[in-house]
Coordinates of C-alpha atoms in Angstrom, one line a residue:
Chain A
X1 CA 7.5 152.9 9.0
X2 CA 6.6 151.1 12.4
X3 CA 3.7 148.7 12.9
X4 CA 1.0 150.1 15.0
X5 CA -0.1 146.8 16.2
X6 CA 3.1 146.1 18.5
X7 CA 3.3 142.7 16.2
X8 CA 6.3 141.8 14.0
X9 CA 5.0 141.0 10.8
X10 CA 7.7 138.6 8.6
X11 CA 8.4 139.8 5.0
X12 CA 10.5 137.9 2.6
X13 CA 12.3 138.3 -0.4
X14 CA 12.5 135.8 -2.8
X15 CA 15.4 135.2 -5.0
X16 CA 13.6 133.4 -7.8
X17 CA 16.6 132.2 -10.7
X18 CA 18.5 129.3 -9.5
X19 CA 21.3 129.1 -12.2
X20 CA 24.2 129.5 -12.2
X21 CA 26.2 132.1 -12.3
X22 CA 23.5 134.1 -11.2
X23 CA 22.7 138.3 -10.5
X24 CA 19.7 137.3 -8.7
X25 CA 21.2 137.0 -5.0
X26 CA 23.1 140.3 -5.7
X27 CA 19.6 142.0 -6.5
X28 CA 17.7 140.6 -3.8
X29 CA 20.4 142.0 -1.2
X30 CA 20.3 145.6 -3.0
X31 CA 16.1 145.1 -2.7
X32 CA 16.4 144.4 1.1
X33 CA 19.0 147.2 1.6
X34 CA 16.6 149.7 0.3
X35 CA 13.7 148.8 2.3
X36 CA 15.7 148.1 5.4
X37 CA 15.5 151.1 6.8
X38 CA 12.1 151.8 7.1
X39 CA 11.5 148.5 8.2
X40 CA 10.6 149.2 12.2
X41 CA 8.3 146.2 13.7
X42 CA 9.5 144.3 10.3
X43 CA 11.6 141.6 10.2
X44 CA 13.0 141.4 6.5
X45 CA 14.8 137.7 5.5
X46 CA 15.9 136.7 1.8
X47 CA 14.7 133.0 0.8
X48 CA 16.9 132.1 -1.9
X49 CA 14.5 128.8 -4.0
X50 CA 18.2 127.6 -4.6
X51 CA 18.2 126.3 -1.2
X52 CA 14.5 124.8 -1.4
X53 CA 16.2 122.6 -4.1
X54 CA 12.5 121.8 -5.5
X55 CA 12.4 119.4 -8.3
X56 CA 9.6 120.3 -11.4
X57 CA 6.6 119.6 -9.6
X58 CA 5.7 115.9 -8.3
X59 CA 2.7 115.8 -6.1
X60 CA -0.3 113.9 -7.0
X61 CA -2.9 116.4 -5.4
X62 CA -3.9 119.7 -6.6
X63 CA -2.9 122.5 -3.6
X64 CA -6.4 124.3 -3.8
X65 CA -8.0 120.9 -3.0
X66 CA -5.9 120.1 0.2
X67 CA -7.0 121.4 3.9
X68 CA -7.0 125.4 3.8
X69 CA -6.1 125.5 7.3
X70 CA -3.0 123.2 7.6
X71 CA -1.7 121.9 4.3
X72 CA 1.8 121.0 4.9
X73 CA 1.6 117.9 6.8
X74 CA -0.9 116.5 3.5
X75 CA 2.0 116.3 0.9
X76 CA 3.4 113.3 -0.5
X77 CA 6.9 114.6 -0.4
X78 CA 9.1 116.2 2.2
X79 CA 10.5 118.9 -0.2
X80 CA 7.3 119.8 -0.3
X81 CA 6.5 119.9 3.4
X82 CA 9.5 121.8 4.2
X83 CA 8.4 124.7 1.0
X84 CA 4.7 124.9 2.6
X85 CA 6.8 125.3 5.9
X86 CA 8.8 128.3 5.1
X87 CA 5.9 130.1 3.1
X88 CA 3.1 129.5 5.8
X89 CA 5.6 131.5 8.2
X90 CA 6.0 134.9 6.1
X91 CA 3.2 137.2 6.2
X92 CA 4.2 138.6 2.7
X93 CA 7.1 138.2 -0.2
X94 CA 8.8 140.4 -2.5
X95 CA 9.8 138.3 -5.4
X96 CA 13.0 139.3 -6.9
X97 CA 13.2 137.6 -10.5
X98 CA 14.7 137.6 -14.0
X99 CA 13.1 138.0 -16.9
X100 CA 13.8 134.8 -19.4
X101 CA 12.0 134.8 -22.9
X102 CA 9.5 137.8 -22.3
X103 CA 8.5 136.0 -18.9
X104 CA 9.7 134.3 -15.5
X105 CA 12.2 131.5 -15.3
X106 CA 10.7 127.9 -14.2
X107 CA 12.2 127.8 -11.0
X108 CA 9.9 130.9 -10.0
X109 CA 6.5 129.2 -11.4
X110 CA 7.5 125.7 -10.4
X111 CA 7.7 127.2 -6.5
X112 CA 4.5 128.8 -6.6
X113 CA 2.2 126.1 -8.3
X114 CA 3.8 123.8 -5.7
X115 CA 1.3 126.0 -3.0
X116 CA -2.1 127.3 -2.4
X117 CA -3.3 128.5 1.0
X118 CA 0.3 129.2 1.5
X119 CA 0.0 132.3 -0.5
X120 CA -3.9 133.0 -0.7
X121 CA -4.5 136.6 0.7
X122 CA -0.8 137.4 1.7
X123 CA 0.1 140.8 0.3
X124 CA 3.3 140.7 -2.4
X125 CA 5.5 142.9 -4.8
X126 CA 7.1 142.2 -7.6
X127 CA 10.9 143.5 -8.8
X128 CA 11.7 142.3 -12.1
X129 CA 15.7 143.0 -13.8
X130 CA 16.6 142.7 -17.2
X131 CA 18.4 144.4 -20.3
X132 CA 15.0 146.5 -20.3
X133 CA 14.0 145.9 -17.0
X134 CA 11.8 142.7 -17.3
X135 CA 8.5 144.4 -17.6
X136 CA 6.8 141.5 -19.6
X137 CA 7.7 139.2 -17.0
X138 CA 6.5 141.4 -14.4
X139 CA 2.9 141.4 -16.3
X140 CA 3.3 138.0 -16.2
X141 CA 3.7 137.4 -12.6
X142 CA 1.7 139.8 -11.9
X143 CA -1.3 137.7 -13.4
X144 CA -0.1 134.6 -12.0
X145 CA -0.1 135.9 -8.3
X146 CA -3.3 137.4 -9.1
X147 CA -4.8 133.7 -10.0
X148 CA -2.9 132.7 -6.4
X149 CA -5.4 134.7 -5.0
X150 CA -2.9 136.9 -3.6
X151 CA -3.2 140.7 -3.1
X152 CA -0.8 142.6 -5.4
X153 CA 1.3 146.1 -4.9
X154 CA 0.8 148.3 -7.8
X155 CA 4.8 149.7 -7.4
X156 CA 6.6 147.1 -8.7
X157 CA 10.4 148.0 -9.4
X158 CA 11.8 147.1 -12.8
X159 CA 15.7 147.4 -12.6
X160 CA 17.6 147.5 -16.2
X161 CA 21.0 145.5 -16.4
X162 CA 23.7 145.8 -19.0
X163 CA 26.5 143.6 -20.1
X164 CA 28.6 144.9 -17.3
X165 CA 26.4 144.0 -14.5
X166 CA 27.0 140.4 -13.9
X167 CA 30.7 140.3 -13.9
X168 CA 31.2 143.3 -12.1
X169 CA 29.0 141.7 -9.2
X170 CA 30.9 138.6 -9.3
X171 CA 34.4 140.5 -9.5
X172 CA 33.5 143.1 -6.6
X173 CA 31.0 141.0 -4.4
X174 CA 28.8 143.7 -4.5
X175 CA 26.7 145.5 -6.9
X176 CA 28.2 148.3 -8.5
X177 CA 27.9 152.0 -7.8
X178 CA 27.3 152.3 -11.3
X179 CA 24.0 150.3 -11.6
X180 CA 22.8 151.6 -8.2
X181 CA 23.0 155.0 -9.1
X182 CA 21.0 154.2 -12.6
X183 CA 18.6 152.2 -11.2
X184 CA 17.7 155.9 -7.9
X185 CA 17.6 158.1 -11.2
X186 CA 15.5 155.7 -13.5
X187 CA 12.8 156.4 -10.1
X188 CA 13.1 152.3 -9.3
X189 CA 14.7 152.9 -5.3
X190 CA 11.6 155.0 -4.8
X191 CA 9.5 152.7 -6.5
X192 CA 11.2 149.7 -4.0
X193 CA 10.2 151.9 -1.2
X194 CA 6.7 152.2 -2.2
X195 CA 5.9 149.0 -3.0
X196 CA 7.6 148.3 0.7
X197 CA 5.3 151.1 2.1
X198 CA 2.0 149.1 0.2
X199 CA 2.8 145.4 1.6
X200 CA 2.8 147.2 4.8
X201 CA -0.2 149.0 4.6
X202 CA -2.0 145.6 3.6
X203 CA -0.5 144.3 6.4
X204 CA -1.6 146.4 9.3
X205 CA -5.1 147.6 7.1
X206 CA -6.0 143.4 6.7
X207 CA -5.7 143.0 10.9
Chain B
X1 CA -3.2 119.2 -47.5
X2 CA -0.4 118.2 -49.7
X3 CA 2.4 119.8 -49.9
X4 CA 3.6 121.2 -53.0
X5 CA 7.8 121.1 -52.6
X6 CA 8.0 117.1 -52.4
X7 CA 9.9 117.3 -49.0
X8 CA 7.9 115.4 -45.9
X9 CA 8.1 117.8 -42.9
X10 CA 8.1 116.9 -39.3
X11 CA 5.4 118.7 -37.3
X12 CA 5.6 117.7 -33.5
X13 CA 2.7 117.7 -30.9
X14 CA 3.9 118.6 -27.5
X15 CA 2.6 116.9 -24.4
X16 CA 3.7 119.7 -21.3
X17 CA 2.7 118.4 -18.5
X18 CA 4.6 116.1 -16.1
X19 CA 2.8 115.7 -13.1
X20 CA 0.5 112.4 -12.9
X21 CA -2.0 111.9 -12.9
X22 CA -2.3 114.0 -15.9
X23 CA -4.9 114.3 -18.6
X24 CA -2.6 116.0 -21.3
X25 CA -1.5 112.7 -23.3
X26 CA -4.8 112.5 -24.0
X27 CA -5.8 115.5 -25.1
X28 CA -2.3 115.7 -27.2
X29 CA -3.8 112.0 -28.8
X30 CA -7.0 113.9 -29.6
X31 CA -5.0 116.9 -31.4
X32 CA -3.3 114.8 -33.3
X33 CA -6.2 112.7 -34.0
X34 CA -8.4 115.5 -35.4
X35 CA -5.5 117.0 -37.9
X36 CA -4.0 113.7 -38.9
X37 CA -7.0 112.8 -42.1
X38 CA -5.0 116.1 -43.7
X39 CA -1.7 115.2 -43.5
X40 CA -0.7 113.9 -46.9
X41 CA 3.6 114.7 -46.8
X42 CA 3.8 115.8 -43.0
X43 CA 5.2 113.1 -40.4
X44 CA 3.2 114.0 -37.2
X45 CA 4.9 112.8 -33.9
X46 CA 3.9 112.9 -30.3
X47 CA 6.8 114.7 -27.7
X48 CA 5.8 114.4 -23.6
X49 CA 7.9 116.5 -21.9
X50 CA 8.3 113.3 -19.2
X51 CA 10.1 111.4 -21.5
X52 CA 12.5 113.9 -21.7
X53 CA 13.3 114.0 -17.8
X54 CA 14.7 117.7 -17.6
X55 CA 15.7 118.7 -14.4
X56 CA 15.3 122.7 -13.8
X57 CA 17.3 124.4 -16.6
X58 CA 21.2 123.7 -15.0
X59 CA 23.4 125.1 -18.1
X60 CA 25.7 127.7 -17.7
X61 CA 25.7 129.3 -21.3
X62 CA 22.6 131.6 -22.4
X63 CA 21.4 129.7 -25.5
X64 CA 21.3 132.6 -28.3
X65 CA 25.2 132.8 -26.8
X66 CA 25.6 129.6 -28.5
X67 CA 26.8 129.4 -32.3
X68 CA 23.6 129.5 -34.1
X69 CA 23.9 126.6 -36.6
X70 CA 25.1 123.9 -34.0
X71 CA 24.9 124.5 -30.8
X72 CA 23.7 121.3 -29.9
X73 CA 27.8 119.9 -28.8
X74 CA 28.2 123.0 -26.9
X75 CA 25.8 122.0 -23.8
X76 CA 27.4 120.5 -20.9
X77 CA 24.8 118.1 -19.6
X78 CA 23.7 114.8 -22.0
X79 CA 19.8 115.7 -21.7
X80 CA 20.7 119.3 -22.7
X81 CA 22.1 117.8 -25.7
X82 CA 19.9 115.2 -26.0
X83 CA 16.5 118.0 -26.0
X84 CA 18.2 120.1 -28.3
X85 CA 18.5 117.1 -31.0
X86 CA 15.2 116.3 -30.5
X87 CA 14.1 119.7 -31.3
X88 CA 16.4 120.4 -34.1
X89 CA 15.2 117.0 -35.6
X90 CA 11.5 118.9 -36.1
X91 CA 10.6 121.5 -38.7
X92 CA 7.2 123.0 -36.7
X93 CA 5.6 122.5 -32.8
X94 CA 2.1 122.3 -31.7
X95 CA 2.2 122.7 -27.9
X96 CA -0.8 121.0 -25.8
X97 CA -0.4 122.5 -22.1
X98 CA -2.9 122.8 -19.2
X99 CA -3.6 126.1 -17.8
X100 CA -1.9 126.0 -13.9
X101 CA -2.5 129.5 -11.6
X102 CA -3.5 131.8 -15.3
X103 CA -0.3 130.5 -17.0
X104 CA 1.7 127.7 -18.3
X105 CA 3.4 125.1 -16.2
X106 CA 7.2 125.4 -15.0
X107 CA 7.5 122.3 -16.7
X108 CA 6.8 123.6 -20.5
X109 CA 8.8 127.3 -19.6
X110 CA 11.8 125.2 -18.5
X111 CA 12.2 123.3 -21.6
X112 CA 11.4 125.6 -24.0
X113 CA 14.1 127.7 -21.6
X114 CA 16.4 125.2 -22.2
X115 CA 17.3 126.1 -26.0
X116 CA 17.1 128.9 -28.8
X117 CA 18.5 128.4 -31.9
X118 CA 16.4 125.1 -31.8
X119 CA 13.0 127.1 -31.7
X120 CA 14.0 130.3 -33.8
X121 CA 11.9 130.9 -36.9
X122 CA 9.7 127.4 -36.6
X123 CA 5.9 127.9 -37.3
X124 CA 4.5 127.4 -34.2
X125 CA 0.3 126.7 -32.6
X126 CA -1.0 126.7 -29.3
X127 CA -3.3 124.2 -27.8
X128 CA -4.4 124.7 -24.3
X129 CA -7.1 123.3 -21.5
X130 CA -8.4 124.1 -18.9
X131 CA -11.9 124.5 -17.1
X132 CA -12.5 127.4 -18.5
X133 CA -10.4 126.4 -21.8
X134 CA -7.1 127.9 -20.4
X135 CA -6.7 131.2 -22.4
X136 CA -4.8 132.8 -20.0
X137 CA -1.9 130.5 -20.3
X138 CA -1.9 130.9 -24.2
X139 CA -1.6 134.3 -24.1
X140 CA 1.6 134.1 -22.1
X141 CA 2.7 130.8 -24.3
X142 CA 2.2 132.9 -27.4
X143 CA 4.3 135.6 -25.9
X144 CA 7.0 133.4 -24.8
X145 CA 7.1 131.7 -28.0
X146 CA 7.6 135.4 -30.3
X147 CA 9.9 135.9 -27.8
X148 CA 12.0 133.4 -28.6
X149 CA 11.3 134.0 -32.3
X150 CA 9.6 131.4 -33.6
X151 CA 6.3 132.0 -35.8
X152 CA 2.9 131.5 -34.2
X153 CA 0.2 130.3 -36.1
X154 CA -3.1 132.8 -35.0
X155 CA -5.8 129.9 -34.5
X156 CA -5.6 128.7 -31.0
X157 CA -8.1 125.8 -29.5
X158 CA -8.8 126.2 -26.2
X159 CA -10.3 123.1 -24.8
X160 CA -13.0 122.9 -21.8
X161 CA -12.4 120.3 -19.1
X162 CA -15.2 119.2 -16.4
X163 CA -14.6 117.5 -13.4
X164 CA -15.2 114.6 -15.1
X165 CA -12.6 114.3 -17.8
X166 CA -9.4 112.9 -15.9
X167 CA -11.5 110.4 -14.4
X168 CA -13.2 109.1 -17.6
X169 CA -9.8 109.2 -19.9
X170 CA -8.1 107.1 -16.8
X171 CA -11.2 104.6 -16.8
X172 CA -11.8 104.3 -20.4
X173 CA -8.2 104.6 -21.7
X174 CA -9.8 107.4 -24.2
X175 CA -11.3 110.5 -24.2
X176 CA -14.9 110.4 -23.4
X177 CA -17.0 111.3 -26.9
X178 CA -19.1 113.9 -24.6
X179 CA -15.6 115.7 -24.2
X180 CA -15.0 115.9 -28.3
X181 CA -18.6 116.7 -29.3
X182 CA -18.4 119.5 -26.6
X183 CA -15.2 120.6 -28.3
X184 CA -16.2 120.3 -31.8
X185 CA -19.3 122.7 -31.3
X186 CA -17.4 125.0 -29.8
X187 CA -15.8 125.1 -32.8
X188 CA -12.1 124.1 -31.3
X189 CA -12.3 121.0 -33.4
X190 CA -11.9 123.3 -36.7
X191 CA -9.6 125.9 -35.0
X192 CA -7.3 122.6 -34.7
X193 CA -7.8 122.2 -38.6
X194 CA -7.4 126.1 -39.2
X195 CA -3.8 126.0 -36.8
X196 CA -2.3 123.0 -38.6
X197 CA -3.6 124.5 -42.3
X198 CA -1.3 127.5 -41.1
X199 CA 1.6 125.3 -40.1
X200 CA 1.7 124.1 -43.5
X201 CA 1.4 126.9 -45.0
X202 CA 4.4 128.5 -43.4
X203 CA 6.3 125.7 -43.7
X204 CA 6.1 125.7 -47.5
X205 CA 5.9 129.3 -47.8
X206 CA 9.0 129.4 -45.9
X207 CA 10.9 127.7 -48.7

């Protein structure tokens, strides 16, 4: 899938739980993998909200009320500044998340309402896990990027785990062959690739 | 609105916001206001969620991996420990949360997160806010809160805001009476009545 505008658009994928242990980083990884490589004119980086180390959410201001065109430097604190940052230089995100009583963990919605105009009109996907995939929080998120304003794939990849999955990741470094191979017969790596196909379509169709 | 058994239950109103400034305290005074003249055997107390100072949910152990009738010893971290006796101490939970981006702030999913056992079975009502009365986050509250098993009451107020409200409750230390005539013929002041009347009446039919 190459660009036909000769420009590199940036896509991220976000890996959303930041406890410890954690499957998320192991997903995320298999969710770039299958997209890579179709990925020509692309350039496909994992941002991990572990490393963004945001505490619950302590600015003043509301985000839809700050300066549409340059937000960041209008914060109050410089986690903050360094979040708007990072998500004002992707031109779309795959968010790679849990599923944690029937919807997303904290760390995920925490990250988002710290933002506006960072997200507004930026195309996105969603890939859920979970012992039955982690379709209720995928409705969920799906609604909540919806009120972001921001413009929603209709793949969106929902990957079933079992009691195995964690501890072989952690023992192996990798995910397992086993959960792979589930996950290209349950339809999901095609599903990855389409929602992949979508953000790029929105991308190159919005220019 | 007696109750019948002789024992006093603990009902406690939930204040889910963190950020400041922040209009919920007030709005969680009003609740508690308007169902306190039927209280006759029921303690009614006031939690904010910013006394409680939870950082984003750091435990390793899944809660419902914990042993059911205690788990409260088995977190590692002292305001794990500290929530979960709080919450144990409390026989039914009315939460008061704004609406953020069409669902519930990080702040309310990471401590209800935080714990299981603590939440399973307890009657349960939704209060939410909003400028348009926040209904979007109680349908994803209600959802998170069968999720973790607890029993929802089916009235649900959802309170309008105007751009006015903060201001006024910050200037007069009270909620302005144009706000709670607003909400009383919208009828939210008897769906208040009608959620609490259901609390009790789980509670005792629960014995």
């Amino acid at each position: 899938m190459a660009t036909t505008t000769g420009r590199v658009y940036r896509i991220a994928t976000v890996t959303c739980s930041v406890r410890a242990p954690r499957l998320n980083p192991f997903i995320s990884q298999y969710v770039r993998d299958t997209i890579a490589p179709s990925r020509t004119g692309i350039a496909l980086d994992i941002i991990d909200l572990q490393d963004q180390a945001l505490p619950l959410c302590d600015e003043p201001e509301i985000p839809s009320h700050l300066p549409p065109d340059d937000p960041t430097p209008h914060y109050r604190n410089e986690h903050t500044r360094r979040w708007s940052e990072t998500v004002r230089g992707y031109d779309a995100f795959i968010f790679v998340t849990p599923q944690y009583n029937w919807s997303i963990p904290a760390s995920l919605k925490n990250a988002l309402d710290y933002l506006f105009y960072e997200w507004k009109g930026k195309p996105t996907a969603v890939v859920t896990y979970g012992g039955k995939g982690g379709g209720k929080a995928a409705d969920h998120l799906r609604q909540i990027l919806t009120g972001l304003q921001m413009r929603v794939a209709k793949s969106t990849a929902q990957l079933t785990v079992t009691s195995k999955t964690l501890e072989y990741c952690l023992k192996l470094d990798e995910i397992n062959g086993a959960d792979t191979e589930r996950w290209r017969k349950d339809g999901m790596e095609a599903e990855l690739q389409n929602a992949f196909k979508e953000l790029v379509d929105m991308l190159q169709g919005g220019q």
